[in-house]
Amino acid sequence: MRNKFAKIFLLTITTILVFGLFTSASKKKSARTNEVVVYTYNSFSGEWGAGPEIARLFEQKTGIKVTYAEVGDSGQILSKAILEKKKPVVDVLVGLDNYSAEKALKSGVLIDYKPADAEKLIPAELSAKLNGGAGSKKWFLTPYDYSHFAFIFDSLSGLAAPTCLEDLTKPEYAKKIIIMDSKTSTLGVGYEEWVKAVYKDKADDFFARIRPSLLTVAPGWSVGYGMFTDGEAPLCFSYTTSPAYHVEYGEGDRFKALVFTDGHVMQVEGAGVVKGAPNPEGAKKFMDFLISDEAQNLIPLTQWMFPANKNVELPASYAAAAPVPKTIE
């Protein structure tokens, strides 16, 4: 009887172990390996952004599907990733910039991952802006595009073009300027950072003095720039590269990016792999592809920014972009 019960016991234990191994293997097989999920913003993943074509080409090349989830600007992307830090549901964050990078690095939501050939393709000054400065050996965020912030001017408005930030406070520009809200737009953050870089501890005084010149503080770029192109104001905050859009689509050179004597601040946009991502290997492959010549060739005529990959040849319309100005921090 003892032997019989012993045999039954061993058989039961063996069955449990085999079932456990089978269940474990099944779970591993059911892990998401054929899809990369990305948090990003509308102008990247939307119909006119670079995202859809990048996703199509990536799936064609790797067999891995890309699913975008639009969650707002860089601040909102990072906030959502931090909230989900203990149990991440996405693989990649696309749209963090140099103004959210420090918080992103400190939050611990990204892994240190340098895409293949990144050092050959990406200028060192761009990666430094996203990864803690020139001396840093870390690589949590990979640049994919960049441009300097600037005011775009309607040259047919009849106004004299301002030459510096201080000019914008003059009476002739009353209700003539559109900027974006820093609470809801990365351009709003860029505007404030530019003013702080120029005016230092007197920035608050400038913000008060320019208030009569502001027509509106728009919630985002699309609303504000749309008002500008509709003729509601002759000056709008945007990028030095924005005029290329108008030339590319046959609208001429009416809208010009102004280069101010103050110097300009730069925005560098980056992407990173989420720590604990459900599909880390797929995420790394997506990052490798994002800075490839194939993907980066899409950036100029979709994001209307300079591609981070220095091998990409710019379209002819980019001759309308303002000369690269002096960069200030």
PDB file of C-alpha atoms in Angstrom, residues 145-271:
ATOM      1  CA  ASP A 145      14.374  65.972 -34.501  1.00  0.00           C
ATOM      2  CA  TYR A 146      15.215  69.525 -33.406  1.00  0.00           C
ATOM      3  CA  SER A 147      14.784  73.215 -34.170  1.00  0.00           C
ATOM      4  CA  HIS A 148      15.168  76.607 -32.531  1.00  0.00           C
ATOM      5  CA  PHE A 149      12.122  78.480 -31.289  1.00  0.00           C
ATOM      6  CA  ALA A 150      11.331  81.740 -33.044  1.00  0.00           C
ATOM      7  CA  PHE A 151       8.590  84.218 -33.812  1.00  0.00           C
ATOM      8  CA  ILE A 152       7.052  83.881 -37.264  1.00  0.00           C
ATOM      9  CA  PHE A 153       6.246  87.238 -38.857  1.00  0.00           C
ATOM     10  CA  ASP A 154       3.682  88.128 -41.513  1.00  0.00           C
ATOM     11  CA  SER A 155       5.806  90.289 -43.809  1.00  0.00           C
ATOM     12  CA  LEU A 156       2.676  91.723 -45.483  1.00  0.00           C
ATOM     13  CA  SER A 157       1.289  93.083 -42.208  1.00  0.00           C
ATOM     14  CA  GLY A 158       2.690  96.588 -42.702  1.00  0.00           C
ATOM     15  CA  LEU A 159       4.508  96.433 -39.361  1.00  0.00           C
ATOM     16  CA  ALA A 160       8.242  96.733 -38.950  1.00  0.00           C
ATOM     17  CA  ALA A 161       9.757  93.396 -37.989  1.00  0.00           C
ATOM     18  CA  PRO A 162      10.994  93.243 -34.383  1.00  0.00           C
ATOM     19  CA  THR A 163      14.684  92.427 -33.949  1.00  0.00           C
ATOM     20  CA  CYS A 164      14.748  91.268 -30.309  1.00  0.00           C
ATOM     21  CA  LEU A 165      12.459  90.187 -27.497  1.00  0.00           C
ATOM     22  CA  GLU A 166      12.462  93.678 -26.009  1.00  0.00           C
ATOM     23  CA  ASP A 167      10.979  95.116 -29.228  1.00  0.00           C
ATOM     24  CA  LEU A 168       7.865  92.996 -28.615  1.00  0.00           C
ATOM     25  CA  THR A 169       6.932  95.161 -25.629  1.00  0.00           C
ATOM     26  CA  LYS A 170       6.631  98.305 -27.769  1.00  0.00           C
ATOM     27  CA  PRO A 171       3.161  99.902 -28.227  1.00  0.00           C
ATOM     28  CA  GLU A 172       3.053  99.179 -31.987  1.00  0.00           C
ATOM     29  CA  TYR A 173       2.786  95.459 -31.202  1.00  0.00           C
ATOM     30  CA  ALA A 174      -0.244  95.786 -28.912  1.00  0.00           C
ATOM     31  CA  LYS A 175      -2.557  92.769 -29.434  1.00  0.00           C
ATOM     32  CA  LYS A 176      -0.329  91.596 -32.293  1.00  0.00           C
ATOM     33  CA  ILE A 177       1.304  88.486 -30.814  1.00  0.00           C
ATOM     34  CA  ILE A 178       0.140  84.885 -30.323  1.00  0.00           C
ATOM     35  CA  ILE A 179       1.969  82.596 -27.895  1.00  0.00           C
ATOM     36  CA  MET A 180       1.136  79.190 -26.389  1.00  0.00           C
ATOM     37  CA  ASP A 181       0.275  78.179 -22.831  1.00  0.00           C
ATOM     38  CA  SER A 182       3.158  76.504 -20.991  1.00  0.00           C
ATOM     39  CA  LYS A 183       0.671  74.354 -19.058  1.00  0.00           C
ATOM     40  CA  THR A 184      -0.601  72.658 -22.217  1.00  0.00           C
ATOM     41  CA  SER A 185       2.072  73.156 -24.881  1.00  0.00           C
ATOM     42  CA  THR A 186       5.788  72.474 -25.239  1.00  0.00           C
ATOM     43  CA  LEU A 187       5.995  75.681 -27.275  1.00  0.00           C
ATOM     44  CA  GLY A 188       4.661  77.559 -24.269  1.00  0.00           C
ATOM     45  CA  VAL A 189       7.457  76.041 -22.197  1.00  0.00           C
ATOM     46  CA  GLY A 190       9.956  76.996 -24.901  1.00  0.00           C
ATOM     47  CA  TYR A 191       8.765  80.602 -24.922  1.00  0.00           C
ATOM     48  CA  GLU A 192       9.182  80.884 -21.150  1.00  0.00           C
ATOM     49  CA  GLU A 193      12.606  79.238 -21.240  1.00  0.00           C
ATOM     50  CA  TRP A 194      13.737  81.663 -23.954  1.00  0.00           C
ATOM     51  CA  VAL A 195      12.664  84.668 -21.904  1.00  0.00           C
ATOM     52  CA  LYS A 196      14.377  83.280 -18.796  1.00  0.00           C
ATOM     53  CA  ALA A 197      17.578  82.628 -20.761  1.00  0.00           C
ATOM     54  CA  VAL A 198      17.659  86.239 -21.962  1.00  0.00           C
ATOM     55  CA  TYR A 199      16.314  88.125 -18.939  1.00  0.00           C
ATOM     56  CA  LYS A 200      17.465  85.866 -16.093  1.00  0.00           C
ATOM     57  CA  ASP A 201      16.092  87.238 -12.772  1.00  0.00           C
ATOM     58  CA  LYS A 202      14.197  89.981 -14.628  1.00  0.00           C
ATOM     59  CA  ALA A 203      12.075  87.522 -16.610  1.00  0.00           C
ATOM     60  CA  ASP A 204       8.932  88.188 -14.562  1.00  0.00           C
ATOM     61  CA  ASP A 205       9.231  91.887 -15.345  1.00  0.00           C
ATOM     62  CA  PHE A 206       9.364  91.107 -19.078  1.00  0.00           C
ATOM     63  CA  PHE A 207       6.335  88.794 -18.836  1.00  0.00           C
ATOM     64  CA  ALA A 208       4.380  91.658 -17.267  1.00  0.00           C
ATOM     65  CA  ARG A 209       5.514  94.242 -19.819  1.00  0.00           C
ATOM     66  CA  ILE A 210       4.725  92.098 -22.857  1.00  0.00           C
ATOM     67  CA  ARG A 211       1.189  91.311 -21.693  1.00  0.00           C
ATOM     68  CA  PRO A 212      -0.439  94.243 -23.601  1.00  0.00           C
ATOM     69  CA  SER A 213       1.166  92.918 -26.810  1.00  0.00           C
ATOM     70  CA  LEU A 214      -0.479  89.494 -26.554  1.00  0.00           C
ATOM     71  CA  LEU A 215      -3.621  88.844 -28.563  1.00  0.00           C
ATOM     72  CA  THR A 216      -4.048  85.426 -26.979  1.00  0.00           C
ATOM     73  CA  VAL A 217      -2.303  82.595 -25.169  1.00  0.00           C
ATOM     74  CA  ALA A 218      -3.394  79.565 -27.211  1.00  0.00           C
ATOM     75  CA  PRO A 219      -3.711  76.076 -25.683  1.00  0.00           C
ATOM     76  CA  GLY A 220      -1.461  74.593 -28.358  1.00  0.00           C
ATOM     77  CA  TRP A 221       0.460  75.203 -31.564  1.00  0.00           C
ATOM     78  CA  SER A 222      -2.282  74.120 -33.986  1.00  0.00           C
ATOM     79  CA  VAL A 223      -4.817  76.564 -32.530  1.00  0.00           C
ATOM     80  CA  GLY A 224      -2.383  79.447 -32.218  1.00  0.00           C
ATOM     81  CA  TYR A 225      -0.700  78.992 -35.590  1.00  0.00           C
ATOM     82  CA  GLY A 226      -4.069  78.541 -37.251  1.00  0.00           C
ATOM     83  CA  MET A 227      -5.172  81.930 -35.893  1.00  0.00           C
ATOM     84  CA  PHE A 228      -1.926  83.417 -37.184  1.00  0.00           C
ATOM     85  CA  THR A 229      -2.297  82.067 -40.724  1.00  0.00           C
ATOM     86  CA  ASP A 230      -5.935  83.224 -40.712  1.00  0.00           C
ATOM     87  CA  GLY A 231      -4.625  86.760 -40.281  1.00  0.00           C
ATOM     88  CA  GLU A 232      -5.701  87.387 -36.689  1.00  0.00           C
ATOM     89  CA  ALA A 233      -2.203  88.507 -35.648  1.00  0.00           C
ATOM     90  CA  PRO A 234       1.073  89.270 -37.483  1.00  0.00           C
ATOM     91  CA  LEU A 235       3.360  87.459 -35.014  1.00  0.00           C
ATOM     92  CA  CYS A 236       3.179  83.899 -33.685  1.00  0.00           C
ATOM     93  CA  PHE A 237       5.557  81.770 -31.634  1.00  0.00           C
ATOM     94  CA  SER A 238       6.805  78.712 -33.528  1.00  0.00           C
ATOM     95  CA  TYR A 239      10.079  77.383 -34.982  1.00  0.00           C
ATOM     96  CA  THR A 240      12.783  78.720 -37.294  1.00  0.00           C
ATOM     97  CA  THR A 241      11.860  75.866 -39.662  1.00  0.00           C
ATOM     98  CA  SER A 242       8.149  76.761 -39.952  1.00  0.00           C
ATOM     99  CA  PRO A 243       8.495  78.866 -43.158  1.00  0.00           C
ATOM    100  CA  ALA A 244       9.593  75.743 -45.038  1.00  0.00           C
ATOM    101  CA  TYR A 245       6.038  74.419 -44.733  1.00  0.00           C
ATOM    102  CA  HIS A 246       4.571  77.436 -46.530  1.00  0.00           C
ATOM    103  CA  VAL A 247       7.128  77.286 -49.334  1.00  0.00           C
ATOM    104  CA  GLU A 248       6.687  73.522 -49.784  1.00  0.00           C
ATOM    105  CA  TYR A 249       2.944  73.969 -50.299  1.00  0.00           C
ATOM    106  CA  GLY A 250       3.203  76.870 -52.707  1.00  0.00           C
ATOM    107  CA  GLU A 251       2.291  79.654 -50.291  1.00  0.00           C
ATOM    108  CA  GLY A 252       5.458  81.644 -50.945  1.00  0.00           C
ATOM    109  CA  ASP A 253       7.726  83.347 -48.461  1.00  0.00           C
ATOM    110  CA  ARG A 254       5.228  85.713 -46.818  1.00  0.00           C
ATOM    111  CA  PHE A 255       5.734  84.140 -43.383  1.00  0.00           C
ATOM    112  CA  LYS A 256       9.280  84.572 -42.104  1.00  0.00           C
ATOM    113  CA  ALA A 257      11.104  83.268 -39.034  1.00  0.00           C
ATOM    114  CA  LEU A 258      12.772  86.181 -37.257  1.00  0.00           C
ATOM    115  CA  VAL A 259      16.312  85.763 -35.944  1.00  0.00           C
ATOM    116  CA  PHE A 260      16.669  87.920 -32.837  1.00  0.00           C
ATOM    117  CA  THR A 261      19.879  89.514 -31.601  1.00  0.00           C
ATOM    118  CA  ASP A 262      19.244  87.924 -28.191  1.00  0.00           C
ATOM    119  CA  GLY A 263      20.023  84.435 -29.481  1.00  0.00           C
ATOM    120  CA  HIS A 264      17.514  81.567 -29.427  1.00  0.00           C
ATOM    121  CA  VAL A 265      16.821  78.457 -27.360  1.00  0.00           C
ATOM    122  CA  MET A 266      16.594  75.076 -29.062  1.00  0.00           C
ATOM    123  CA  GLN A 267      14.143  72.230 -28.681  1.00  0.00           C
ATOM    124  CA  VAL A 268      15.443  68.697 -29.160  1.00  0.00           C
ATOM    125  CA  GLU A 269      12.811  65.952 -29.228  1.00  0.00           C
ATOM    126  CA  GLY A 270      13.701  62.449 -28.182  1.00  0.00           C
ATOM    127  CA  ALA A 271      12.436  58.922 -27.621  1.00  0.00           C
TER     128      ALA A 271
END
